CSV table of N, CA and C in Angstrom, one decimal:
chain,number,residue,atom,x,y,z
W,1,MET,N,-12.2,105.8,74.9
W,1,MET,CA,-12.4,107.1,74.6
W,1,MET,C,-13.3,108.0,75.5
W,2,ALA,N,-13.3,109.0,75.4
W,2,ALA,CA,-14.7,110.5,75.6
W,2,ALA,C,-16.1,110.2,74.9
W,3,SER,N,-16.9,110.8,75.4
W,3,SER,CA,-18.3,110.8,74.0
W,3,SER,C,-18.3,112.5,74.5
W,4,ARG,N,-18.8,112.9,73.5
W,4,ARG,CA,-18.8,114.1,72.5
W,4,ARG,C,-20.4,114.7,74.2
W,5,THR,N,-20.6,113.8,75.1
W,5,THR,CA,-21.3,114.7,76.2
W,5,THR,C,-20.7,114.5,76.6
W,6,ASP,N,-19.3,113.9,77.4
W,6,ASP,CA,-18.8,114.4,78.4
W,6,ASP,C,-18.8,115.8,79.3
W,7,HIS,N,-18.2,117.2,77.8
W,7,HIS,CA,-18.2,118.3,77.4
W,7,HIS,C,-19.8,118.7,77.9
W,8,MET,N,-20.6,118.5,78.2
W,8,MET,CA,-22.0,119.3,77.5
W,8,MET,C,-22.2,120.0,79.2
W,9,LYS,N,-21.9,121.1,78.4
W,9,LYS,CA,-23.4,121.9,79.7
W,9,LYS,C,-24.0,122.0,79.2
W,10,GLN,N,-25.5,122.3,80.4
W,10,GLN,CA,-26.7,122.1,81.4
W,10,GLN,C,-26.6,123.5,81.1
W,11,PHE,N,-28.6,124.0,80.7
W,11,PHE,CA,-29.1,125.2,80.2
W,11,PHE,C,-30.5,125.3,80.2
W,12,LEU,N,-30.3,125.8,81.1
W,12,LEU,CA,-32.7,125.8,82.0
W,12,LEU,C,-32.4,127.4,80.6
W,13,LEU,N,-34.0,127.8,80.3
W,13,LEU,CA,-33.5,128.7,79.5
W,13,LEU,C,-35.2,128.3,80.4
W,14,ILE,N,-35.7,129.9,79.9
W,14,ILE,CA,-37.4,129.8,81.3
W,14,ILE,C,-37.9,130.7,79.9
W,15,ASP,N,-37.9,131.2,79.0
W,15,ASP,CA,-38.9,132.3,78.3
W,15,ASP,C,-40.2,132.7,78.1
W,16,ASP,N,-40.5,134.1,78.1
W,16,ASP,CA,-42.6,134.6,78.5
W,16,ASP,C,-42.2,135.0,77.5
W,17,ARG,N,-42.6,134.9,76.5
W,17,ARG,CA,-42.5,135.5,74.8
W,17,ARG,C,-44.1,136.6,74.7
W,18,ASP,N,-44.8,136.6,75.5
W,18,ASP,CA,-45.1,137.5,75.6
W,18,ASP,C,-44.1,139.2,76.2
W,19,ARG,N,-43.8,138.7,77.1
W,19,ARG,CA,-42.9,140.0,77.5
W,19,ARG,C,-41.2,140.1,76.6
W,20,ASP,N,-41.1,138.6,76.1
W,20,ASP,CA,-40.6,139.2,75.3
W,20,ASP,C,-38.5,138.7,75.8
W,21,GLU,N,-38.8,138.2,77.6
W,21,GLU,CA,-37.5,138.3,78.2
W,21,GLU,C,-37.5,136.3,78.4
W,22,LEU,N,-36.0,136.5,78.4
W,22,LEU,CA,-35.8,135.1,79.1
W,22,LEU,C,-34.9,135.2,80.4
W,23,ILE,N,-35.1,134.2,81.1
W,23,ILE,CA,-34.4,133.9,82.2
W,23,ILE,C,-33.4,132.5,81.9
W,24,HIS,N,-32.4,132.5,81.8
W,24,HIS,CA,-31.0,131.4,81.3
W,24,HIS,C,-30.2,131.5,82.5
W,25,GLN,N,-30.1,129.7,82.9
W,25,GLN,CA,-29.3,129.6,84.5
W,25,GLN,C,-28.3,128.6,83.4
W,26,GLU,N,-27.5,128.7,84.4
W,26,GLU,CA,-26.0,126.9,83.6
W,26,GLU,C,-26.2,126.2,84.9
W,27,PHE,N,-25.8,125.2,84.7
W,27,PHE,CA,-25.8,124.1,86.1
W,27,PHE,C,-24.5,123.6,85.1
W,28,GLY,N,-23.2,123.4,84.0
W,28,GLY,CA,-22.4,123.0,83.9
W,28,GLY,C,-23.2,121.4,83.6
W,29,GLN,N,-21.8,121.1,84.1
W,29,GLN,CA,-22.5,119.5,83.4
W,29,GLN,C,-23.5,118.6,85.0
W,30,ASP,N,-23.6,119.6,85.6
W,30,ASP,CA,-23.7,118.9,86.9
W,30,ASP,C,-26.0,118.9,85.8
W,31,VAL,N,-26.2,117.7,85.9
W,31,VAL,CA,-27.4,117.4,84.6
W,31,VAL,C,-28.2,116.6,86.0
W,32,ASP,N,-28.3,116.4,86.9
W,32,ASP,CA,-29.8,116.7,88.7
W,32,ASP,C,-30.2,117.5,89.4
W,33,ALA,N,-28.6,118.8,88.9
W,33,ALA,CA,-29.8,120.2,89.4
W,33,ALA,C,-30.0,120.0,88.6
W,34,ALA,N,-29.4,120.1,86.7
W,34,ALA,CA,-30.7,121.0,86.2
W,34,ALA,C,-31.8,120.0,86.0
W,35,THR,N,-32.2,119.1,85.4
W,35,THR,CA,-33.6,118.6,85.6
W,35,THR,C,-34.2,118.6,87.2
W,36,THR,N,-33.2,118.6,88.5
W,36,THR,CA,-34.7,119.4,89.5
W,36,THR,C,-35.4,120.8,89.1
W,37,ALA,N,-33.9,121.6,89.1
W,37,ALA,CA,-34.7,122.9,88.3
W,37,ALA,C,-36.1,123.3,87.7
W,38,TYR,N,-35.2,122.4,85.6
W,38,TYR,CA,-36.5,122.3,84.5
W,38,TYR,C,-37.5,121.6,85.7
W,39,ARG,N,-38.3,120.5,86.6
W,39,ARG,CA,-39.1,120.2,86.9
W,39,ARG,C,-40.1,121.3,88.3
W,40,ALA,N,-39.4,122.1,89.0
W,40,ALA,CA,-40.0,123.2,89.3
W,40,ALA,C,-40.2,123.7,88.7
W,41,ALA,N,-39.3,124.6,87.5
W,41,ALA,CA,-39.7,125.9,86.6
W,41,ALA,C,-41.0,124.9,86.0
W,42,GLU,N,-42.1,124.1,85.6
W,42,GLU,CA,-42.4,123.2,85.3
W,42,GLU,C,-43.5,123.4,85.6
W,43,ILE,N,-43.2,122.9,87.2
W,43,ILE,CA,-44.6,123.8,87.9
W,43,ILE,C,-45.1,124.5,88.7
W,44,GLU,N,-43.4,125.2,88.4
W,44,GLU,CA,-43.8,127.1,89.0
W,44,GLU,C,-44.8,127.3,87.9
W,45,TYR,N,-44.6,127.6,86.2
W,45,TYR,CA,-45.6,128.2,85.4
W,45,TYR,C,-46.3,127.3,84.7
W,46,HIS,N,-46.9,126.0,85.3
W,46,HIS,CA,-47.6,124.9,84.7
W,46,HIS,C,-48.9,125.3,84.6
W,47,ASP,N,-49.2,127.0,85.1
W,47,ASP,CA,-50.6,127.5,84.4
W,47,ASP,C,-50.6,128.9,83.6
W,48,GLN,N,-49.8,129.1,83.2
W,48,GLN,CA,-48.8,129.8,82.1
W,48,GLN,C,-48.4,129.8,80.7
W,49,PRO,N,-49.4,129.4,80.3
W,49,PRO,CA,-49.2,129.6,79.0
W,49,PRO,C,-47.7,130.1,78.0
W,50,GLN,N,-47.5,131.1,78.7
W,50,GLN,CA,-47.4,131.5,77.4
W,50,GLN,C,-45.5,132.1,78.1
W,51,MET,N,-45.2,131.1,79.1
W,51,MET,CA,-43.6,130.9,79.3
W,51,MET,C,-43.4,129.4,78.5
W,52,ASN,N,-42.1,129.5,77.9
W,52,ASN,CA,-41.9,127.6,77.6
W,52,ASN,C,-40.4,128.2,78.1
W,53,ILE,N,-40.6,126.8,78.6
W,53,ILE,CA,-39.4,126.2,79.6
W,53,ILE,C,-39.2,124.6,78.9
W,54,VAL,N,-36.6,125.1,78.4
W,54,VAL,CA,-35.9,124.0,77.9
W,54,VAL,C,-35.0,123.7,78.7
W,55,LEU,N,-34.6,122.8,78.7
W,55,LEU,CA,-33.1,122.5,79.4
W,55,LEU,C,-32.6,122.1,77.9
W,56,VAL,N,-31.6,122.3,77.7
W,56,VAL,CA,-30.1,122.1,76.5
W,56,VAL,C,-29.3,121.7,76.9
W,57,GLY,N,-28.7,120.6,76.4
W,57,GLY,CA,-26.8,120.6,76.6
W,57,GLY,C,-26.9,120.9,75.7
W,58,ALA,N,-25.7,122.2,75.3
W,58,ALA,CA,-24.0,122.3,74.5
W,58,ALA,C,-22.8,122.6,75.3
W,59,ASP,N,-22.1,123.2,74.1
W,59,ASP,CA,-21.4,122.9,74.7
W,59,ASP,C,-20.9,124.9,75.4
W,60,SER,N,-22.1,126.1,75.2
W,60,SER,CA,-22.0,126.6,75.5
W,60,SER,C,-22.9,127.7,75.4
W,61,LEU,N,-22.5,128.3,75.7
W,61,LEU,CA,-23.7,129.7,75.8
W,61,LEU,C,-24.1,130.2,73.9
W,62,GLU,N,-23.4,130.8,74.0
W,62,GLU,CA,-22.6,131.2,72.4
W,62,GLU,C,-23.6,129.7,71.0
W,63,THR,N,-23.1,128.5,71.6
W,63,THR,CA,-23.6,127.7,70.7
W,63,THR,C,-25.1,127.9,71.2
W,64,VAL,N,-26.0,128.2,72.3
W,64,VAL,CA,-27.3,127.5,72.2
W,64,VAL,C,-27.3,129.1,71.5
W,65,LYS,N,-27.1,130.3,71.4
W,65,LYS,CA,-28.1,131.6,71.7
W,65,LYS,C,-27.6,131.6,69.9
W,66,VAL,N,-27.0,130.2,69.4
W,66,VAL,CA,-27.5,130.4,67.9
W,66,VAL,C,-28.7,128.5,67.5
W,67,THR,N,-27.7,127.6,68.1
W,67,THR,CA,-29.2,127.1,67.9
W,67,THR,C,-30.1,126.8,68.4
W,68,HIS,N,-31.2,127.9,69.1
W,68,HIS,CA,-32.7,128.1,70.2
W,68,HIS,C,-32.5,129.6,70.2
W,69,SER,N,-32.2,130.2,69.5
W,69,SER,CA,-32.0,131.8,69.0
W,69,SER,C,-33.6,132.2,69.4
W,70,THR,N,-34.2,131.8,68.8
W,70,THR,CA,-36.3,132.0,68.9
W,70,THR,C,-36.4,132.8,70.6
W,71,TYR,N,-35.7,131.9,71.0
W,71,TYR,CA,-36.0,132.2,72.9
W,71,TYR,C,-35.3,133.2,73.3
W,72,PHE,N,-34.5,134.0,72.7
W,72,PHE,CA,-33.6,134.9,72.6
W,72,PHE,C,-34.0,136.2,72.7
W,73,PRO,N,-33.8,137.7,74.0
W,73,PRO,CA,-34.4,138.6,73.9
W,73,PRO,C,-34.5,139.0,72.1
W,74,GLY,N,-35.0,139.9,71.2
W,74,GLY,CA,-35.7,141.2,70.4
W,74,GLY,C,-35.8,139.3,69.0
W,75,ALA,N,-35.5,137.9,69.1
W,75,ALA,CA,-35.6,136.9,67.8
W,75,ALA,C,-37.1,137.8,67.0
W,76,ARG,N,-37.6,137.5,67.5
W,76,ARG,CA,-39.2,137.5,66.8
W,76,ARG,C,-38.7,138.8,66.2
W,77,LYS,N,-38.6,140.2,66.9
W,77,LYS,CA,-38.6,141.3,65.6
W,77,LYS,C,-37.3,140.8,65.0
W,78,ARG,N,-36.2,140.0,65.1
W,78,ARG,CA,-36.0,139.9,64.3
W,78,ARG,C,-35.7,139.2,62.9
W,79,MET,N,-37.4,138.3,63.1
W,79,MET,CA,-37.5,137.3,62.2
W,79,MET,C,-38.9,138.6,61.9
W,80,LEU,N,-39.5,139.0,62.1
W,80,LEU,CA,-40.7,139.7,62.2
W,80,LEU,C,-39.8,140.3,60.5
W,81,ASP,N,-38.4,141.3,61.0
W,81,ASP,CA,-37.7,142.2,60.5
W,81,ASP,C,-37.4,141.5,59.1
W,82,GLN,N,-36.6,140.1,59.1
W,82,GLN,CA,-36.6,139.4,57.5
W,82,GLN,C,-37.0,139.6,56.8
W,83,ILE,N,-39.0,139.0,56.9
W,83,ILE,CA,-39.6,139.1,56.7
W,83,ILE,C,-40.8,140.0,55.9
W,84,ARG,N,-40.5,141.4,56.3
W,84,ARG,CA,-40.6,142.6,56.1
W,84,ARG,C,-39.4,143.1,54.0
W,85,GLN,N,-38.2,142.1,54.5
W,85,GLN,CA,-37.1,143.3,54.3
W,85,GLN,C,-37.5,141.5,52.7
W,86,PHE,N,-38.3,140.4,52.7
W,86,PHE,CA,-38.0,139.6,52.5
W,86,PHE,C,-38.8,140.2,50.5
W,87,SER,N,-39.8,140.7,51.7
W,87,SER,CA,-41.4,141.2,51.1
W,87,SER,C,-41.5,142.2,49.9
W,88,THR,N,-39.8,143.1,50.5
W,88,THR,CA,-40.3,144.4,49.5
W,88,THR,C,-39.5,143.2,48.1
W,89,LEU,N,-39.2,142.5,48.0
W,89,LEU,CA,-38.0,142.3,47.4
W,89,LEU,C,-38.6,142.0,46.3
């Protein structure tokens, strides 16, 4: 019986919080390549605290956009808009 992780794709998210920009790479099911890229990104951005680097396993990019929505551009603005909307109720 196949496990649920058999079809997991690997996604590397590199989020620049200051610029509200995201670089994302998909590695398919190649965990070794994804892990190598993750380590390289951690080394490259180690002295830049505004950079957030995450390696995520999911069935699709659409799922990642739901489960890790705060990493995608515009998320902070959407959250602030929601807070403002609730504060006017």
